[in-house]
Coordinates of C-alpha atoms in Angstrom, one line a residue:
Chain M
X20 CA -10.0 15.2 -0.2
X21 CA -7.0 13.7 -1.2
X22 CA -6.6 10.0 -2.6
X23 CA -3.9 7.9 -1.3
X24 CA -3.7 4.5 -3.4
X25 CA -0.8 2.0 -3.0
X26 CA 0.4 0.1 -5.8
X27 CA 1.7 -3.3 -4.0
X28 CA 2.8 -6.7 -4.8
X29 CA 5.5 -8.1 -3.7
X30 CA 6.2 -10.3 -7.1
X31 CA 8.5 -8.1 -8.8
X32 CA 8.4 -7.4 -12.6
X33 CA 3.8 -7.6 -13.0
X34 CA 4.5 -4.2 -13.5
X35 CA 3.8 -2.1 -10.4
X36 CA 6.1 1.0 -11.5
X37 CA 5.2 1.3 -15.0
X38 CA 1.4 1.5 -13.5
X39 CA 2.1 4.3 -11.1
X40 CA 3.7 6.2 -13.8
X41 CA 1.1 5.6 -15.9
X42 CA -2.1 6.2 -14.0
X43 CA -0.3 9.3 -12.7
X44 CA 0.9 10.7 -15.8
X45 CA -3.4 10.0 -17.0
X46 CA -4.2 11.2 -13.8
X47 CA -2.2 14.5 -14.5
X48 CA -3.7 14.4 -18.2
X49 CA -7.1 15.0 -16.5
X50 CA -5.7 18.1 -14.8
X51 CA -5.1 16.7 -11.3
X52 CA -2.5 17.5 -8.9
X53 CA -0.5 13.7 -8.7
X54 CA 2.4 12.7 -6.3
X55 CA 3.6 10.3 -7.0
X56 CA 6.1 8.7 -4.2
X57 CA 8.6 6.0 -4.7
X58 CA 9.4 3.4 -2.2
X59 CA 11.5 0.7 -4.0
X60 CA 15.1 1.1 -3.6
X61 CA 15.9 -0.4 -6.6
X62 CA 14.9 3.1 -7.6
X63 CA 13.0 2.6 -11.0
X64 CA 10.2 5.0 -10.5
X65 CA 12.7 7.7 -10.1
X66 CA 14.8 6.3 -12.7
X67 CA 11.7 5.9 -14.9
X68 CA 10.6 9.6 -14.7
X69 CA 14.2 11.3 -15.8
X70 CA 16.0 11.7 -12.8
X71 CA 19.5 10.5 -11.5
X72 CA 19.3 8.5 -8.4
X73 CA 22.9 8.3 -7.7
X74 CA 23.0 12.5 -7.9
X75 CA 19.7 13.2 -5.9
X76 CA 20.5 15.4 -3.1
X77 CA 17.2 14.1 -0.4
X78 CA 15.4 11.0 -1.2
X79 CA 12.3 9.0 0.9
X80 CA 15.6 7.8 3.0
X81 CA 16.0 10.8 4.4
X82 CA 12.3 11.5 4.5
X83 CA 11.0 8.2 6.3
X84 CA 13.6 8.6 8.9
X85 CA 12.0 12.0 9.8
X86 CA 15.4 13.7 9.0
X87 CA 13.7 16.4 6.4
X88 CA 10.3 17.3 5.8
X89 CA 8.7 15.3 2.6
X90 CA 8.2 19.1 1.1
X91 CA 12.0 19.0 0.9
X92 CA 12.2 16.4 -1.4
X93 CA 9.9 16.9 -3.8
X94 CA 10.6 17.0 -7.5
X95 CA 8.8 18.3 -10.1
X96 CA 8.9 16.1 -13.8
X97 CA 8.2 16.8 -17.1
X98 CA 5.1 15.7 -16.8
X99 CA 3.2 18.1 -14.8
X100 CA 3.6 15.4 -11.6
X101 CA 5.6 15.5 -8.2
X102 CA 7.9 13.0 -7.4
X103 CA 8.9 11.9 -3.8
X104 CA 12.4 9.9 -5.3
X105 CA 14.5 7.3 -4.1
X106 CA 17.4 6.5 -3.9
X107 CA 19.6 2.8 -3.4
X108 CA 19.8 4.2 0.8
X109 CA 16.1 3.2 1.2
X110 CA 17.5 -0.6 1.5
X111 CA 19.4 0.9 4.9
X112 CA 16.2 2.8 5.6
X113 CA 14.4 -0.8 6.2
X114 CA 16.8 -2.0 8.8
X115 CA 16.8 1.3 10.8
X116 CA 13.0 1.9 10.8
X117 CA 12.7 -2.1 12.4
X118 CA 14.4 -0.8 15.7
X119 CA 11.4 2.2 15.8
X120 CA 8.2 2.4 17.8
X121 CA 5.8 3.4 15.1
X122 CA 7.8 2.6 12.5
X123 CA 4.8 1.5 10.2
X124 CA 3.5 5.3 10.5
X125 CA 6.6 6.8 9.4
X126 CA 5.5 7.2 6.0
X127 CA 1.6 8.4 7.0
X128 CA 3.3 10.7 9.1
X129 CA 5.7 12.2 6.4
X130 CA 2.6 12.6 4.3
X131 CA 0.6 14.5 6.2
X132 CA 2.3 18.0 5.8
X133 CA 2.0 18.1 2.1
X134 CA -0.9 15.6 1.4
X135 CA -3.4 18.3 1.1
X136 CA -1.5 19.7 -2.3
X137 CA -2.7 16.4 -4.0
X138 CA -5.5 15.4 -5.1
X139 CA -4.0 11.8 -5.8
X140 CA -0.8 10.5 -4.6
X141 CA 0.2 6.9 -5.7
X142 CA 2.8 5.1 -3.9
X143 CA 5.2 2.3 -5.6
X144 CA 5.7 -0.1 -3.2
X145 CA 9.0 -2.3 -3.4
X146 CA 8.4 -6.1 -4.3
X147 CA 8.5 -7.3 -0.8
X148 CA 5.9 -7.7 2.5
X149 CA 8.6 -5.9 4.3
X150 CA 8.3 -2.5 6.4
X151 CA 7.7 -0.1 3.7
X152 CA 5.3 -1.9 1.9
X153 CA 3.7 -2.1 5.4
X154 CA 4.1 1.4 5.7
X155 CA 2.8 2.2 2.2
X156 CA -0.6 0.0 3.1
X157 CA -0.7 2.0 6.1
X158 CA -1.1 5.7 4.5
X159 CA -2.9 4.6 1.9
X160 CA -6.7 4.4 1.9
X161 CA -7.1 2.0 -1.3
X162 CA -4.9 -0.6 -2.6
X163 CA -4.1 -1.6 -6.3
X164 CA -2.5 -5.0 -7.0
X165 CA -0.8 -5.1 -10.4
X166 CA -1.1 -8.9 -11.6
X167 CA 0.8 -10.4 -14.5
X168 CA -1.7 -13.2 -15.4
X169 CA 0.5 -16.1 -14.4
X170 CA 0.3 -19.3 -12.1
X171 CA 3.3 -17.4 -9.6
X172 CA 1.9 -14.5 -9.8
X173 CA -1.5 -16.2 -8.8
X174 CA 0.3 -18.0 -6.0
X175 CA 1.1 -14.2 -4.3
X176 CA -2.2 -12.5 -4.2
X177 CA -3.0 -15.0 -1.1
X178 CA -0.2 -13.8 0.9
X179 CA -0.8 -10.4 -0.1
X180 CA -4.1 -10.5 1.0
X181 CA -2.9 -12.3 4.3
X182 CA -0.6 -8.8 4.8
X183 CA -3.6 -6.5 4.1
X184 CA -5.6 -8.3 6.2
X185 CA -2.6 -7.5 9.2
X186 CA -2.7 -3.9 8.4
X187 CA -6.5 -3.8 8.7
X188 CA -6.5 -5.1 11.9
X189 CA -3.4 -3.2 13.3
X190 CA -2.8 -0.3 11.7
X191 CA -5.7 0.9 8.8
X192 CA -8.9 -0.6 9.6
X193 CA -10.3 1.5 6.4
X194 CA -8.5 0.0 3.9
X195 CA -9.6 -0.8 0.5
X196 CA -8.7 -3.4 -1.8
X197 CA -9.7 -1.7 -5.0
X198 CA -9.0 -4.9 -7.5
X199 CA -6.5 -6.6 -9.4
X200 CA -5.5 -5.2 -12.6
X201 CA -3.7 -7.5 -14.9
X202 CA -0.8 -6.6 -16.4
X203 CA 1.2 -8.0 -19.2
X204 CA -2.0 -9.3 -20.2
X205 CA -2.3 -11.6 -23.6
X206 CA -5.7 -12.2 -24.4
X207 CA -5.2 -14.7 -26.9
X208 CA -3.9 -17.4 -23.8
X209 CA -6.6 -19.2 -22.3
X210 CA -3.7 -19.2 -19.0
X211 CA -4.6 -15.2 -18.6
X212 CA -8.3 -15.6 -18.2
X213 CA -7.8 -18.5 -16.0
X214 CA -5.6 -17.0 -13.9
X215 CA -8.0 -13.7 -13.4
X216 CA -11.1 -16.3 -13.1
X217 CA -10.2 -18.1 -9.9
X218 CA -8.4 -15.0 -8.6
X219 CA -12.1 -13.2 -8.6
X220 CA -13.8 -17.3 -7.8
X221 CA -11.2 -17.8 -4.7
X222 CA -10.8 -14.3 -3.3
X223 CA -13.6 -12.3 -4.8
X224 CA -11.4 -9.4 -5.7
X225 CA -12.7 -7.0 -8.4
X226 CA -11.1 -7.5 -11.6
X227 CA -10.3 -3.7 -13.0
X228 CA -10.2 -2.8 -16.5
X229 CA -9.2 -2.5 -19.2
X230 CA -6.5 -4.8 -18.9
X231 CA -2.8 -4.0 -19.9
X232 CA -1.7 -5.4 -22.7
X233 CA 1.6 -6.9 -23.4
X234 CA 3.7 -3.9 -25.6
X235 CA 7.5 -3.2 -25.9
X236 CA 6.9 0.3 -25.9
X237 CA 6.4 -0.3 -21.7
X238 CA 10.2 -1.2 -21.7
X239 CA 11.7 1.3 -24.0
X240 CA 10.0 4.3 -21.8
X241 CA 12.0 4.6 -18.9
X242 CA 15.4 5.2 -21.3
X243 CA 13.1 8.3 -22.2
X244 CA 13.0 9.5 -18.6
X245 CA 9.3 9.9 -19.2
X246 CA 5.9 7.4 -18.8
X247 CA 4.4 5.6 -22.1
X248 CA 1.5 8.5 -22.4
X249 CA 4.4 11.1 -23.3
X250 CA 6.7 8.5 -24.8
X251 CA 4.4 6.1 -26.3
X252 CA 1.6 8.4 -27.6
X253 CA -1.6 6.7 -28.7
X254 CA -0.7 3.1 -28.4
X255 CA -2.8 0.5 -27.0
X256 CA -0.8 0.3 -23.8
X257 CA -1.5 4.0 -22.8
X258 CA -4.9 4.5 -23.9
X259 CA -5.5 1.4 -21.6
X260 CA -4.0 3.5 -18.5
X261 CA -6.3 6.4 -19.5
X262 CA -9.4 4.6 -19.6
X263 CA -7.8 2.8 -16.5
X264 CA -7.5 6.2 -15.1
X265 CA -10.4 7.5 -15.7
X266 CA -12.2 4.9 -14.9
X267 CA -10.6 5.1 -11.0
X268 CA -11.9 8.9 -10.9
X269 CA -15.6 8.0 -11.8
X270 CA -15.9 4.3 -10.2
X271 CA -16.5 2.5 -12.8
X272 CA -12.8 1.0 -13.0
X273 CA -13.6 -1.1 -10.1
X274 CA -16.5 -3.3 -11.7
X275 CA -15.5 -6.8 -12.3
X276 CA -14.8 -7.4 -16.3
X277 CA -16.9 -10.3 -17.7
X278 CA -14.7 -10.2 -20.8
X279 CA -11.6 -11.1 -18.8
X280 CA -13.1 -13.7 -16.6
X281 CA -15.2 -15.1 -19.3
X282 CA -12.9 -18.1 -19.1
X283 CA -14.9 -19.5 -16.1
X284 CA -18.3 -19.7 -18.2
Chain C
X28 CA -12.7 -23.1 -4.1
X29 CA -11.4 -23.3 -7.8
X30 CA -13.3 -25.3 -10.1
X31 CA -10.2 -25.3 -12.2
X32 CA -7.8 -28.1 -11.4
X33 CA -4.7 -25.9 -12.6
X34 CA -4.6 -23.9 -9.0
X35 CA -5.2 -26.9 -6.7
X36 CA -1.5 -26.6 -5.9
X37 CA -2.2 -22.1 -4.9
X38 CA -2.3 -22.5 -1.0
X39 CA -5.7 -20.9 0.4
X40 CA -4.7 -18.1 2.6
X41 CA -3.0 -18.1 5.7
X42 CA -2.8 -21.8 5.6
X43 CA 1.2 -21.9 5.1
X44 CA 2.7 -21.7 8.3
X45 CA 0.5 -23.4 11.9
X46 CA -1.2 -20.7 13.8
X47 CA -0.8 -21.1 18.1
X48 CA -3.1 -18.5 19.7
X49 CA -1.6 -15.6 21.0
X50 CA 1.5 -16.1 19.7
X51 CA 3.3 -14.6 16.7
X52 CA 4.6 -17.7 14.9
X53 CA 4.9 -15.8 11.4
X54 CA 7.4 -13.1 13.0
X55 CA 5.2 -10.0 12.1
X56 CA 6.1 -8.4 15.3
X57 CA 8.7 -7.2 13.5
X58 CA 6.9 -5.4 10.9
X59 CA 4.3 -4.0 13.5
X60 CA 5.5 -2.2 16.5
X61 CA 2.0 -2.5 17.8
X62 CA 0.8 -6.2 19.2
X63 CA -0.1 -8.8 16.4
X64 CA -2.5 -11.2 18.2
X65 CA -5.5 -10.5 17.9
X66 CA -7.5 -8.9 21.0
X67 CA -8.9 -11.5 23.3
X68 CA -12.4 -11.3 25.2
X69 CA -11.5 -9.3 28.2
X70 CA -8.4 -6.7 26.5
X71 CA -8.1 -3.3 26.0
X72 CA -6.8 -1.8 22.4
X73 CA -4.9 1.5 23.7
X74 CA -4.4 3.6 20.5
X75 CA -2.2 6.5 20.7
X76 CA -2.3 9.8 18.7
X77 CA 1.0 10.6 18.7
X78 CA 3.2 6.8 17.8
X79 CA -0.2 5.6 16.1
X80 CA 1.0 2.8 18.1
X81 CA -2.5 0.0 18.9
X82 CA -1.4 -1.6 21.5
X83 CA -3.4 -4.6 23.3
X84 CA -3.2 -4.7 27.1
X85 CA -5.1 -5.8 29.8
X86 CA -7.5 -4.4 32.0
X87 CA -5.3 -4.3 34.6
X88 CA -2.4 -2.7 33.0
X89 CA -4.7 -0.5 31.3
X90 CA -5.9 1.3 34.2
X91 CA -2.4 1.4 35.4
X92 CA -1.9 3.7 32.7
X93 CA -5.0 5.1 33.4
X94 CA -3.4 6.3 37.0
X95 CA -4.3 9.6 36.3
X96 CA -6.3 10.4 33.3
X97 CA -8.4 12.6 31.9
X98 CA -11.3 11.6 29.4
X99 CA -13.5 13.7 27.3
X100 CA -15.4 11.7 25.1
X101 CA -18.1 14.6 24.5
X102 CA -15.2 17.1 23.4
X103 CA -12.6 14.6 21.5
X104 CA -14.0 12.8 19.3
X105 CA -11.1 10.4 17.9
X106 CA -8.7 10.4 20.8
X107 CA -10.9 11.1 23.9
X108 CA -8.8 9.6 26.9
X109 CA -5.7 11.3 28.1
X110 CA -3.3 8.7 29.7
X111 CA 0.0 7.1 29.2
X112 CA 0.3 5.3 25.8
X113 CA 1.9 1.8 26.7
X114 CA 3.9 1.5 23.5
X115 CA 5.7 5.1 24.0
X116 CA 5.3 5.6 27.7
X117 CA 4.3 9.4 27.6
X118 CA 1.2 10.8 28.5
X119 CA -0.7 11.6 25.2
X120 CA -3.8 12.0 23.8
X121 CA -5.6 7.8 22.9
X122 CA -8.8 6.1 22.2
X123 CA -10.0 3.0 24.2
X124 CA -11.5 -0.1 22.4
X125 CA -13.2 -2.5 25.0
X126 CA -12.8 -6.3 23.8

């Protein structure tokens, strides 16, 4: 069965697209069959993986408002992965999806056609609590939230939560909150392990691991039109997305990490 | 709550804007083309299988939509009731949840 996991928080820069590239470029590593689907319209995942957004012919704009079928759009990268791109229009695609009944199923519906081709599709969701993060948390059965370990990012997780807990009720009663994974992480700060430790004391999320360290090599990737694992090699940064990945295959991604709470004891 | 004194300032959740009952204060309607509040005692949750649409409603105006209908929960497992769907007005295919 396939595995639908949204990537969402609406802080921008913990992170989110670098992580979707990543697990999916581990993901496809491991010989699975990844989409990976990009609702931002800043663009970046698409950016990120070596394509043009200003020259794309059909993007998720076109997509969501049911004008083309999602199988249209597709794009293969260099990675072995398929990309659903988008394009600057998806900020226009907001507005006209708030006049539709169902226009929180728009993206589950698009899905369905070509979902069973994948067995994982990851969805970047645009740092906002706006439709199509709504719609993202709607197809999705599990939820990721990326976390830089800081006090603002901190202060969004609540209102995150607040969101999921909507879509549960009204639209995807099944869905999961896998865990935070932090992001950016520094483990020499004592901020970074207090941050995670009253995340997983107030909210009792999961804390997934290994955490992702802070590297440069994350920011110089996307000018290579391809994720850290093909850019980056061996370094810290993507052997922590393998493990990360691997670890979301086999379960054991989602137990909570003593070593990055351990600021609590 | 947090031991740490560092977060006392992190809201707990859904404690930043006043709540009234059955009314959508935060705005969400607008993200959700399906009702917000929360299903009282004595409501209906009309679910259709074409919009995906939940929709709250009455008893009353549930078996106006009901007017006719067809139901086969032994056959249909997820959507067993054929009746209109509130949200899209067509006569499609839903499930029934009795609050």
């Amino acid at each position: 069965m396939t595995r639908i996991i949204a990537i969402a928080n609406q802080k921008g820069g913990v992170a989110k697209t670098t992580t979707v590239a990543s697990i999916g470029a581990a993901l496809a590593e491991m010989g699975q069959r990844v989409l990976l689907v990009d609702l931002d319209p800043q663009a970046c995942l698409t950016f990120s993986l070596g394509q043009d957004p200003e020259t794309l012919e059909f993007s998720m704009h076109d997509v969501l408002l049911g004008r083309i079928s999602a199988s249209m759009a597709v794009l293969k990268t260099d990675e072995d992965m398929t990309l659903l791109p988008a394009t600057i229009d998806l900020a226009g695609t907001e507005a006209q999806l708030l006049t539709r009944t169902g226009r929180e199923f728009a993206l589950r519906t698009a899905l369905e056609d070509i979902a069973g081709e994948y067995d994982t599709i990851l969805l970047d969701c645009s740092p906002s609590l706006g439709v199509l993060t709504i719609n993202a948390l709607t197809a999705a059965h599990e939820v990721l939230i990326p976390l830089q370990c800081e006090t603002l990012s901190h202060r969004g997780v609540g209102q995150l939560l607040d969101t999921i807990a909507d879509v549960r009720r009204i639209t995807n009663r099944d869905l999961v909150v896998l865990g935070v994974l932090p992001t950016l992480f520094d483990a020499r700060t004592n901020h970074s392990r207090a941050v995670l430790a009253d995340i997983n004391d107030r909210y009792g999320l999961d804390i997934l691991g290994p955490a992702i360290p802070r590297s440069i090599r994350f920011a110089e990737a996307p000018a290579a039109g391809r994720s850290v694992l093909a850019s980056g090699g061996r370094i810290k940064g993507a052997q922590a997305y393998r493990d990360l990945a691997r670890g979301l295959v086999d379960g054991t991604a989602t137990a909570a990490q003593p070593e990055l709470i351990g600021a609590r004891a | 709550m947090t031991s740490n004194p560092t977060f006392d300032r992190v809201r707990p959740r859904a404690a930043a804007a006043p709540t009234v009952a059955g009314v959508d204060v935060q705005g969400k309607s607008a993200l959700f083309s399906g009702d917000v509040v929360t299903p009282s005692l004595g409501s209906v949750v009309i679910t259709c299988s074409e919009c995906h649409v939940a929709t709250v409603a009455s008893y009353v105006r549930a078996i106006q939509c009901a007017l006719p209908s067809l139901h086969l929960l032994g056959v249909r497992r997820e959507y067993p009731s054929w009746m209109r769907c509130p949200a899209c007005e067509e006569r499609h295919w839903v499930k029934l949840r009795f609050h």
